[in-house]
Amino acid sequence: MARPRKPLLNRDRIVEAAGALVDAEGLDAVSTRRLAAELGVSGPSLYNHFRNKDEILDAVADAVSAQVDLSMFEEDDPRDWPAALHDWAVSYRAALAAHPHIVPVLAQGPGRRPAGLRVADAVFGAMVRAGWPPAQATYIGALMRYFITGSALGSFARGFVDDETAYDPADYPHLGQAHLLADRRQQVDEGAFETGLRALLDGLASQYEQTTPGRTVRPAPNGA
């Protein structure tokens, strides 16, 4: 009886294994030796697909970018630009929140990554179609990336210990409830993101009306 063949090594298998390592243990866990062991292959065989560890991490980052919904930026989508930016930002943050350890790589920008460049192209193109001058459309893409990746780099709520004695009212008279934040991490962090996103979009809408005379923006309903 013939022995069962191992699955052929390919880029997708390498990226999947590397992504699982990053999710479980962080960026430092990834090495060609560790990946080869996880995949049951020899180390040099990885170099048939990637030149080095950085290329592998780039591919993992791009796989996360590919999870971001871009449908709101299609020309036939009925959403106006503030609603499109809002829905895209929520999708983008959700993808990063599911893979927080890869965020430092994504925060460096798309480089040559195809999915990352598609994200940048979709945002810029939609803003220009909406009437933003190209320079302002570039600024919007940049500030949205700053805001979204920054929000995914860490948790505000998790930064407070759940020990009530750490917040002596004599020293911190306004932090009497701070020990409760850790247990409400999702509520606090998502609420902060939505609050900041709303403020950002409201500010952009005001700039838009000044930049494009005669054009107005419909206020988006809460949560949309």
Short mmCIF file of C-alpha atoms in Angstrom, two decimals:
data_model
loop_
_atom_site.label_atom_id
_atom_site.label_comp_id
_atom_site.label_asym_id
_atom_site.label_seq_id
_atom_site.Cartn_x
_atom_site.Cartn_y
_atom_site.Cartn_z
CA MET A 1 0.00 0.00 0.00
CA ALA A 2 1.36 3.41 -0.95
CA ARG A 3 2.16 5.79 1.85
CA PRO A 4 -0.15 8.81 2.15
CA ARG A 5 1.58 11.81 0.64
CA LYS A 6 2.15 14.93 2.68
CA PRO A 7 0.36 18.00 1.34
CA LEU A 8 2.58 19.90 -1.05
CA LEU A 9 4.30 22.87 0.52
CA ASN A 10 3.04 26.12 -0.95
CA ARG A 11 2.77 29.79 -0.03
CA ASP A 12 -0.72 29.42 1.41
CA ARG A 13 0.33 26.65 3.80
CA ILE A 14 3.32 28.67 4.96
CA VAL A 15 1.26 31.82 5.49
CA GLU A 16 -1.43 29.89 7.36
CA ALA A 17 1.13 28.30 9.69
CA ALA A 18 2.94 31.60 10.23
CA GLY A 19 -0.34 33.39 10.92
CA ALA A 20 -1.30 30.80 13.51
CA LEU A 21 2.07 31.25 15.24
CA VAL A 22 1.75 35.03 15.24
CA ASP A 23 -1.78 34.85 16.66
CA ALA A 24 -0.77 32.41 19.38
CA GLU A 25 2.66 33.66 20.40
CA GLY A 26 3.46 36.97 18.68
CA LEU A 27 5.87 38.11 15.99
CA ASP A 28 8.99 36.86 17.76
CA ALA A 29 7.72 33.27 17.58
CA VAL A 30 8.11 33.19 13.81
CA SER A 31 11.37 31.86 12.40
CA THR A 32 12.08 29.75 9.35
CA ARG A 33 13.28 26.93 11.61
CA ARG A 34 10.12 27.01 13.73
CA LEU A 35 7.88 27.19 10.66
CA ALA A 36 9.67 24.30 9.00
CA ALA A 37 9.15 22.20 12.12
CA GLU A 38 5.46 23.13 12.28
CA LEU A 39 5.02 22.17 8.63
CA GLY A 40 7.11 19.01 8.83
CA VAL A 41 9.57 20.11 6.17
CA SER A 42 13.22 21.07 5.96
CA GLY A 43 14.11 24.72 6.58
CA PRO A 44 15.61 25.38 3.14
CA SER A 45 12.38 24.31 1.44
CA LEU A 46 10.72 27.51 2.70
CA TYR A 47 13.15 29.54 0.62
CA ASN A 48 11.56 28.20 -2.54
CA HIS A 49 8.56 30.40 -1.64
CA PHE A 50 9.89 33.25 0.53
CA ARG A 51 13.31 34.85 0.73
CA ASN A 52 13.22 35.51 4.47
CA LYS A 53 11.11 35.91 7.59
CA ASP A 54 10.14 39.49 6.73
CA GLU A 55 8.55 38.36 3.47
CA ILE A 56 6.56 35.73 5.36
CA LEU A 57 5.29 38.31 7.86
CA ASP A 58 4.41 40.62 4.97
CA ALA A 59 2.30 37.84 3.50
CA VAL A 60 0.60 37.20 6.85
CA ALA A 61 -0.20 40.92 7.12
CA ASP A 62 -1.58 40.94 3.60
CA ALA A 63 -3.80 37.97 4.38
CA VAL A 64 -5.32 40.03 7.20
CA SER A 65 -5.81 43.02 4.87
CA ALA A 66 -7.64 40.71 2.48
CA GLN A 67 -10.28 40.13 5.19
CA VAL A 68 -11.33 43.80 5.17
CA ASP A 69 -14.64 44.53 3.46
CA LEU A 70 -14.28 46.98 0.55
CA SER A 71 -17.74 46.61 -0.97
CA MET A 72 -18.83 50.01 0.32
CA PHE A 73 -16.34 51.69 -2.01
CA GLU A 74 -17.70 50.13 -5.18
CA GLU A 75 -19.16 52.69 -7.58
CA ASP A 76 -22.64 51.16 -7.50
CA ASP A 77 -22.83 51.05 -3.69
CA PRO A 78 -25.50 53.51 -2.43
CA ARG A 79 -23.63 54.59 0.70
CA ASP A 80 -22.25 58.13 0.71
CA TRP A 81 -18.60 58.64 1.59
CA PRO A 82 -19.02 59.16 5.40
CA ALA A 83 -21.11 55.99 5.73
CA ALA A 84 -18.64 54.11 3.52
CA LEU A 85 -15.68 55.25 5.62
CA HIS A 86 -17.52 54.31 8.80
CA ASP A 87 -18.43 50.80 7.66
CA TRP A 88 -14.96 50.19 6.23
CA ALA A 89 -13.30 51.38 9.44
CA VAL A 90 -15.43 49.01 11.51
CA SER A 91 -14.54 46.10 9.20
CA TYR A 92 -10.85 47.03 9.23
CA ARG A 93 -10.70 47.27 13.00
CA ALA A 94 -12.51 43.92 13.35
CA ALA A 95 -9.89 42.26 11.16
CA LEU A 96 -7.06 43.77 13.21
CA ALA A 97 -8.75 42.94 16.52
CA ALA A 98 -8.87 39.29 15.46
CA HIS A 99 -5.10 39.33 14.76
CA PRO A 100 -3.63 41.97 17.11
CA HIS A 101 -0.03 40.72 17.02
CA ILE A 102 0.34 41.48 13.30
CA VAL A 103 -0.81 45.11 13.71
CA PRO A 104 2.75 46.52 14.05
CA VAL A 105 3.55 45.12 10.59
CA LEU A 106 0.35 46.49 9.08
CA ALA A 107 0.93 49.87 10.71
CA GLN A 108 4.04 50.34 8.59
CA GLY A 109 1.89 50.71 5.48
CA PRO A 110 1.08 48.48 2.51
CA GLY A 111 4.52 48.45 0.87
CA ARG A 112 4.15 46.05 -2.06
CA ARG A 113 1.40 43.94 -0.53
CA PRO A 114 -1.42 43.42 -3.08
CA ALA A 115 -4.35 43.33 -0.62
CA GLY A 116 -2.99 46.30 1.31
CA LEU A 117 -2.62 48.29 -1.90
CA ARG A 118 -6.18 47.38 -2.91
CA VAL A 119 -7.39 48.84 0.39
CA ALA A 120 -5.46 52.08 -0.20
CA ASP A 121 -6.66 52.27 -3.80
CA ALA A 122 -10.30 51.74 -2.82
CA VAL A 123 -10.28 54.43 -0.13
CA PHE A 124 -8.45 57.00 -2.25
CA GLY A 125 -10.59 56.34 -5.32
CA ALA A 126 -13.84 56.64 -3.37
CA MET A 127 -12.81 59.91 -1.78
CA VAL A 128 -11.80 61.45 -5.12
CA ARG A 129 -15.09 60.31 -6.71
CA ALA A 130 -16.92 61.93 -3.81
CA GLY A 131 -15.34 65.29 -4.69
CA TRP A 132 -12.35 65.48 -2.35
CA PRO A 133 -9.21 66.99 -3.93
CA PRO A 134 -6.55 64.28 -4.41
CA ALA A 135 -4.28 65.74 -1.71
CA GLN A 136 -7.11 65.73 0.83
CA ALA A 137 -8.10 62.21 -0.21
CA THR A 138 -4.52 61.15 0.54
CA TYR A 139 -4.68 62.81 3.97
CA ILE A 140 -7.97 61.05 4.73
CA GLY A 141 -6.50 57.65 3.88
CA ALA A 142 -3.53 58.39 6.12
CA LEU A 143 -5.50 59.63 9.10
CA MET A 144 -7.92 56.70 8.92
CA ARG A 145 -5.01 54.26 8.99
CA TYR A 146 -3.47 56.10 11.94
CA PHE A 147 -6.74 55.99 13.83
CA ILE A 148 -7.68 52.38 13.07
CA THR A 149 -4.29 50.77 13.57
CA GLY A 150 -3.67 52.90 16.66
CA SER A 151 -6.91 51.69 18.19
CA ALA A 152 -5.91 48.08 17.52
CA LEU A 153 -2.39 48.32 18.97
CA GLY A 154 -3.61 48.08 22.53
CA SER A 155 -6.59 48.12 24.84
CA PHE A 156 -7.29 51.19 26.96
CA ALA A 157 -9.44 49.20 29.37
CA ARG A 158 -6.93 46.39 29.75
CA GLY A 159 -4.34 48.94 30.84
CA PHE A 160 -6.03 49.29 34.24
CA VAL A 161 -5.57 46.55 36.84
CA ASP A 162 -8.67 45.06 38.46
CA ASP A 163 -7.31 45.62 41.99
CA GLU A 164 -9.39 48.29 43.73
CA THR A 165 -6.59 49.00 46.17
CA ALA A 166 -4.40 50.30 43.35
CA TYR A 167 -6.54 53.43 43.15
CA ASP A 168 -6.21 55.13 46.53
CA PRO A 169 -8.75 57.97 46.50
CA ALA A 170 -6.25 60.18 48.29
CA ASP A 171 -4.00 59.96 45.23
CA TYR A 172 -6.54 59.31 42.45
CA PRO A 173 -9.85 60.85 43.50
CA HIS A 174 -11.47 60.28 40.10
CA LEU A 175 -10.47 56.64 39.50
CA GLY A 176 -12.77 54.95 41.99
CA GLN A 177 -14.29 52.77 39.25
CA ALA A 178 -11.11 52.16 37.25
CA HIS A 179 -10.74 48.61 38.59
CA LEU A 180 -13.95 47.69 36.71
CA LEU A 181 -12.58 48.62 33.29
CA ALA A 182 -10.74 45.37 32.61
CA ASP A 183 -13.96 43.35 32.92
CA ARG A 184 -15.66 45.74 30.49
CA ARG A 185 -12.85 45.80 27.96
CA GLN A 186 -14.90 45.13 24.84
CA GLN A 187 -17.61 47.64 25.77
CA VAL A 188 -15.09 50.36 26.64
CA ASP A 189 -12.75 49.82 23.70
CA GLU A 190 -15.50 49.51 21.10
CA GLY A 191 -17.33 52.50 22.58
CA ALA A 192 -14.16 54.58 22.45
CA PHE A 193 -13.52 53.56 18.85
CA GLU A 194 -17.06 54.44 17.77
CA THR A 195 -16.94 57.77 19.62
CA GLY A 196 -13.64 58.71 18.00
CA LEU A 197 -14.78 57.55 14.58
CA ARG A 198 -17.95 59.62 14.80
CA ALA A 199 -16.00 62.71 15.84
CA LEU A 200 -13.52 62.17 13.03
CA LEU A 201 -16.24 61.76 10.40
CA ASP A 202 -18.17 64.77 11.68
CA GLY A 203 -15.01 66.87 11.38
CA LEU A 204 -14.37 65.60 7.86
CA ALA A 205 -17.96 66.37 6.87
CA SER A 206 -17.49 69.97 8.03
CA GLN A 207 -14.26 70.25 6.04
CA TYR A 208 -15.94 68.73 3.00
CA GLU A 209 -18.61 71.40 2.89
CA GLN A 210 -15.91 74.07 3.05
CA THR A 211 -13.72 72.36 0.47
CA THR A 212 -16.49 71.56 -2.02
CA PRO A 213 -18.88 74.56 -2.09
CA GLY A 214 -22.45 73.65 -2.90
CA ARG A 215 -22.05 70.03 -1.81
CA THR A 216 -23.38 68.81 1.52
CA VAL A 217 -23.26 65.58 3.44
CA ARG A 218 -26.23 63.84 4.97
CA PRO A 219 -25.65 63.21 8.67
CA ALA A 220 -25.29 59.48 9.20
CA PRO A 221 -27.65 57.86 11.72
CA ASN A 222 -26.05 56.55 14.89
CA GLY A 223 -24.48 53.15 14.44
CA ALA A 224 -24.45 53.33 10.64
#
